[in-house]
Each structure stands twice: as C-alpha cells, then as structure tokens.
Amino acid sequence: MIGHSERHRIHRIGWLRAAVLGANDGIISIASLILGIAAAGASHNAVVISGVAGLLAGAMSMASGEYVSVSSQLDTETADLDKERLELIQNPELEQEELIQIYIKRGLSIQLARQVAIELMSQDGLKAHARDELGITEVSSTSPLFAALSSALAFSVGGFAPLMIGSLVSMDKLVLIVSLAVAVLLAFLGGISAYLGGARIPIAIARVVFWGLLSMGVTSAIGGLVGGAG
C-alpha cells in the first residue's frame, strides 16, 4: 500500500537499555543499602550518609563500566571493519562470493543472491559486509561517552528517590515507607520501559518489582543479622 509506514522501536534499544539498567540499579541499590544499614541498627544520620556515598559511588561505577564496555565493543567492531576493508581490497571476488552465500542461506535464489551482492558491492561493499556478515549496524553501535553519561544520570535519578524518602521519614517508618515507595517506582519504571520497547507491560512490571523487592529483602535480612551479631 502506498504511504504505508510502520513504527518500530529497535532504534531505541541502545539508550533504552542503558537508561533502564541505570535507573533500576539506582533504585534497588540505594534502597537496599538504606534498608540494610537501617536493619543493622545504625542511626538515621548514618543511613543518609551511607545512601549519599552509595549514590555517588554507584553513579561513577555505572559510568565507568558502561564506558569501558561500549569502548571494548567499538574496538572490536573497528578491528573487524579494518580487516574486512583489507580483504575487500585484496580479494573482492571472494568477498562478493561470501555475500552471495549469505543471501542464499537467507532464502534467495542463486541468481537473485548474486544480483543483490553485485549491486551492494558496487555501492558500498564495506557497509554491506558490516551489516550482513559482521552484524554491525547503526542500531548496535553507540557512543561510549553517551552511554556512560546516560547510565550515570539514570542511576542518579533512580537512586535519588529512595535516598530522599529515607532522609525525610523517621527510622520507625523507614523500612515500610521506603519499601512501598520503591515498589511503586519500580512498577512505574517497568511499565515505561515496556511501553517504549513495545513489550508486555504487566509482565515487565511484575518482573521488575519482584526482583527489586527480593533484593531489598535479602539485604535487609543480612543487615539485621550483622547488626544482631554486633
């Protein structure tokens, strides 16, 4: 149909993954830290200080980890592209035959596969091989700095909420209020990420909330044991 258009969400996968991972880590890590310290019998001031330190350390850890991870991926992709570029210069016929075999395996006839390979090689052979042989696309590639900043910001935003709530409520209500607030925050995060990614919202919410509350419960239990032993 002329004018038909489709809306796909795959182009969001890079920043969506980093944002969701960062925010989810921020909420769960800081909430778990606060509850664990509180369960150990620490003062309200100690709980808040621990939360602030955890927020700063977590944001830096997320940023450095994401930067190193994405940089390593890009280094590998660059090395593969350099190798492919050299092979295209030295053995263009062999590289063309590789494309033909790839397209045949995907279901094209020999004649059509050859025609497609020749056409793509004449336009941009490296791009064709990067996409169809190596699986490197614009969607799968992202900036290390952008990924690092996104993760750090997402972690900070996610972790700031339980930290702020924990700093405002009294110690006798801290565990209950922080746990309820975190459950709501995780449900919201799971719903938003599922909506943006086109996934099933109820399943995403249940998954995020379950594992988040489980993590906080385990941390609180350990904190209580450590505090009791002390």
PDB file of N, CA, C and O in Angstrom, residues 22 55-71 143-156:
ATOM      1  N   GLY A  22      20.360   1.613  34.357  1.00  0.00           N
ATOM      2  CA  GLY A  22      20.872   2.583  35.314  1.00  0.00           C
ATOM      3  C   GLY A  22      19.845   2.962  36.366  1.00  0.00           C
ATOM      4  O   GLY A  22      20.150   2.981  37.566  1.00  0.00           O
ATOM      5  N   LEU A  55      25.180   6.500  46.416  1.00  0.00           N
ATOM      6  CA  LEU A  55      24.695   7.141  45.186  1.00  0.00           C
ATOM      7  C   LEU A  55      25.851   7.638  44.335  1.00  0.00           C
ATOM      8  O   LEU A  55      25.890   7.412  43.123  1.00  0.00           O
ATOM      9  N   LEU A  56      26.805   8.296  44.963  1.00  0.00           N
ATOM     10  CA  LEU A  56      27.964   8.815  44.227  1.00  0.00           C
ATOM     11  C   LEU A  56      28.816   7.679  43.667  1.00  0.00           C
ATOM     12  O   LEU A  56      29.227   7.704  42.498  1.00  0.00           O
ATOM     13  N   ALA A  57      29.091   6.692  44.510  1.00  0.00           N
ATOM     14  CA  ALA A  57      29.924   5.570  44.070  1.00  0.00           C
ATOM     15  C   ALA A  57      29.239   4.776  42.963  1.00  0.00           C
ATOM     16  O   ALA A  57      29.879   4.365  41.984  1.00  0.00           O
ATOM     17  N   GLY A  58      27.934   4.567  43.106  1.00  0.00           N
ATOM     18  CA  GLY A  58      27.200   3.808  42.104  1.00  0.00           C
ATOM     19  C   GLY A  58      27.157   4.506  40.767  1.00  0.00           C
ATOM     20  O   GLY A  58      27.299   3.871  39.709  1.00  0.00           O
ATOM     21  N   ALA A  59      26.947   5.823  40.784  1.00  0.00           N
ATOM     22  CA  ALA A  59      26.897   6.582  39.533  1.00  0.00           C
ATOM     23  C   ALA A  59      28.235   6.518  38.798  1.00  0.00           C
ATOM     24  O   ALA A  59      28.292   6.324  37.578  1.00  0.00           O
ATOM     25  N   MET A  60      29.331   6.672  39.549  1.00  0.00           N
ATOM     26  CA  MET A  60      30.654   6.596  38.934  1.00  0.00           C
ATOM     27  C   MET A  60      30.936   5.195  38.412  1.00  0.00           C
ATOM     28  O   MET A  60      31.538   5.014  37.338  1.00  0.00           O
ATOM     29  N   SER A  61      30.518   4.195  39.166  1.00  0.00           N
ATOM     30  CA  SER A  61      30.731   2.813  38.742  1.00  0.00           C
ATOM     31  C   SER A  61      29.956   2.501  37.468  1.00  0.00           C
ATOM     32  O   SER A  61      30.479   1.859  36.546  1.00  0.00           O
ATOM     33  N   MET A  62      28.706   2.958  37.411  1.00  0.00           N
ATOM     34  CA  MET A  62      27.898   2.737  36.215  1.00  0.00           C
ATOM     35  C   MET A  62      28.514   3.416  35.003  1.00  0.00           C
ATOM     36  O   MET A  62      28.573   2.851  33.909  1.00  0.00           O
ATOM     37  N   ALA A  63      28.972   4.653  35.206  1.00  0.00           N
ATOM     38  CA  ALA A  63      29.549   5.409  34.095  1.00  0.00           C
ATOM     39  C   ALA A  63      30.818   4.745  33.567  1.00  0.00           C
ATOM     40  O   ALA A  63      30.978   4.544  32.356  1.00  0.00           O
ATOM     41  N   SER A  64      31.723   4.398  34.475  1.00  0.00           N
ATOM     42  CA  SER A  64      32.990   3.791  34.040  1.00  0.00           C
ATOM     43  C   SER A  64      32.767   2.414  33.424  1.00  0.00           C
ATOM     44  O   SER A  64      33.386   2.066  32.411  1.00  0.00           O
ATOM     45  N   GLY A  65      31.871   1.641  34.034  1.00  0.00           N
ATOM     46  CA  GLY A  65      31.599   0.306  33.497  1.00  0.00           C
ATOM     47  C   GLY A  65      30.988   0.352  32.110  1.00  0.00           C
ATOM     48  O   GLY A  65      31.376  -0.410  31.216  1.00  0.00           O
ATOM     49  N   GLU A  66      30.032   1.256  31.919  1.00  0.00           N
ATOM     50  CA  GLU A  66      29.386   1.382  30.608  1.00  0.00           C
ATOM     51  C   GLU A  66      30.365   1.903  29.566  1.00  0.00           C
ATOM     52  O   GLU A  66      30.367   1.459  28.419  1.00  0.00           O
ATOM     53  N   TYR A  67      31.202   2.852  29.966  1.00  0.00           N
ATOM     54  CA  TYR A  67      32.182   3.414  29.033  1.00  0.00           C
ATOM     55  C   TYR A  67      33.166   2.342  28.560  1.00  0.00           C
ATOM     56  O   TYR A  67      33.447   2.223  27.363  1.00  0.00           O
ATOM     57  N   VAL A  68      33.680   1.577  29.507  1.00  0.00           N
ATOM     58  CA  VAL A  68      34.635   0.521  29.160  1.00  0.00           C
ATOM     59  C   VAL A  68      33.976  -0.545  28.294  1.00  0.00           C
ATOM     60  O   VAL A  68      34.552  -1.023  27.314  1.00  0.00           O
ATOM     61  N   SER A  69      32.741  -0.916  28.646  1.00  0.00           N
ATOM     62  CA  SER A  69      32.040  -1.959  27.906  1.00  0.00           C
ATOM     63  C   SER A  69      31.780  -1.547  26.458  1.00  0.00           C
ATOM     64  O   SER A  69      32.071  -2.301  25.522  1.00  0.00           O
ATOM     65  N   VAL A  70      31.239  -0.350  26.273  1.00  0.00           N
ATOM     66  CA  VAL A  70      30.931   0.118  24.919  1.00  0.00           C
ATOM     67  C   VAL A  70      32.208   0.380  24.132  1.00  0.00           C
ATOM     68  O   VAL A  70      32.277   0.102  22.930  1.00  0.00           O
ATOM     69  N   SER A  71      33.233   0.905  24.799  1.00  0.00           N
ATOM     70  CA  SER A  71      34.511   1.148  24.116  1.00  0.00           C
ATOM     71  C   SER A  71      35.117  -0.161  23.625  1.00  0.00           C
ATOM     72  O   SER A  71      35.656  -0.225  22.511  1.00  0.00           O
ATOM     73  N   SER A 143      27.732   5.684  21.221  1.00  0.00           N
ATOM     74  CA  SER A 143      28.890   6.410  21.722  1.00  0.00           C
ATOM     75  C   SER A 143      29.214   5.987  23.150  1.00  0.00           C
ATOM     76  O   SER A 143      28.326   5.963  24.005  1.00  0.00           O
ATOM     77  N   PRO A 144      30.472   5.642  23.451  1.00  0.00           N
ATOM     78  CA  PRO A 144      30.839   5.270  24.826  1.00  0.00           C
ATOM     79  C   PRO A 144      30.542   6.375  25.828  1.00  0.00           C
ATOM     80  O   PRO A 144      30.051   6.116  26.929  1.00  0.00           O
ATOM     81  N   LEU A 145      30.842   7.626  25.440  1.00  0.00           N
ATOM     82  CA  LEU A 145      30.608   8.747  26.352  1.00  0.00           C
ATOM     83  C   LEU A 145      29.118   8.937  26.605  1.00  0.00           C
ATOM     84  O   LEU A 145      28.700   9.166  27.749  1.00  0.00           O
ATOM     85  N   PHE A 146      28.323   8.839  25.547  1.00  0.00           N
ATOM     86  CA  PHE A 146      26.877   8.985  25.711  1.00  0.00           C
ATOM     87  C   PHE A 146      26.320   7.869  26.583  1.00  0.00           C
ATOM     88  O   PHE A 146      25.473   8.113  27.462  1.00  0.00           O
ATOM     89  N   ALA A 147      26.785   6.657  26.376  1.00  0.00           N
ATOM     90  CA  ALA A 147      26.322   5.528  27.179  1.00  0.00           C
ATOM     91  C   ALA A 147      26.716   5.703  28.637  1.00  0.00           C
ATOM     92  O   ALA A 147      25.935   5.414  29.552  1.00  0.00           O
ATOM     93  N   ALA A 148      27.936   6.194  28.882  1.00  0.00           N
ATOM     94  CA  ALA A 148      28.411   6.393  30.249  1.00  0.00           C
ATOM     95  C   ALA A 148      27.599   7.466  30.961  1.00  0.00           C
ATOM     96  O   ALA A 148      27.161   7.279  32.109  1.00  0.00           O
ATOM     97  N   LEU A 149      27.397   8.589  30.296  1.00  0.00           N
ATOM     98  CA  LEU A 149      26.631   9.675  30.904  1.00  0.00           C
ATOM     99  C   LEU A 149      25.182   9.276  31.138  1.00  0.00           C
ATOM    100  O   LEU A 149      24.588   9.622  32.170  1.00  0.00           O
ATOM    101  N   SER A 150      24.612   8.540  30.188  1.00  0.00           N
ATOM    102  CA  SER A 150      23.226   8.090  30.331  1.00  0.00           C
ATOM    103  C   SER A 150      23.076   7.165  31.531  1.00  0.00           C
ATOM    104  O   SER A 150      22.130   7.288  32.316  1.00  0.00           O
ATOM    105  N   SER A 151      24.018   6.235  31.685  1.00  0.00           N
ATOM    106  CA  SER A 151      23.948   5.297  32.795  1.00  0.00           C
ATOM    107  C   SER A 151      24.122   5.999  34.129  1.00  0.00           C
ATOM    108  O   SER A 151      23.399   5.717  35.098  1.00  0.00           O
ATOM    109  N   ALA A 152      25.092   6.921  34.203  1.00  0.00           N
ATOM    110  CA  ALA A 152      25.332   7.650  35.448  1.00  0.00           C
ATOM    111  C   ALA A 152      24.132   8.507  35.826  1.00  0.00           C
ATOM    112  O   ALA A 152      23.721   8.551  36.995  1.00  0.00           O
ATOM    113  N   LEU A 153      23.565   9.187  34.826  1.00  0.00           N
ATOM    114  CA  LEU A 153      22.401  10.035  35.092  1.00  0.00           C
ATOM    115  C   LEU A 153      21.202   9.206  35.512  1.00  0.00           C
ATOM    116  O   LEU A 153      20.492   9.552  36.464  1.00  0.00           O
ATOM    117  N   ALA A 154      20.973   8.109  34.807  1.00  0.00           N
ATOM    118  CA  ALA A 154      19.835   7.245  35.136  1.00  0.00           C
ATOM    119  C   ALA A 154      19.981   6.662  36.534  1.00  0.00           C
ATOM    120  O   ALA A 154      19.016   6.602  37.300  1.00  0.00           O
ATOM    121  N   PHE A 155      21.189   6.225  36.887  1.00  0.00           N
ATOM    122  CA  PHE A 155      21.426   5.691  38.227  1.00  0.00           C
ATOM    123  C   PHE A 155      21.171   6.757  39.284  1.00  0.00           C
ATOM    124  O   PHE A 155      20.550   6.481  40.330  1.00  0.00           O
ATOM    125  N   SER A 156      21.655   7.956  39.026  1.00  0.00           N
ATOM    126  CA  SER A 156      21.486   9.043  39.981  1.00  0.00           C
ATOM    127  C   SER A 156      20.026   9.397  40.174  1.00  0.00           C
ATOM    128  O   SER A 156      19.567   9.610  41.309  1.00  0.00           O
TER     129      SER A 156
END
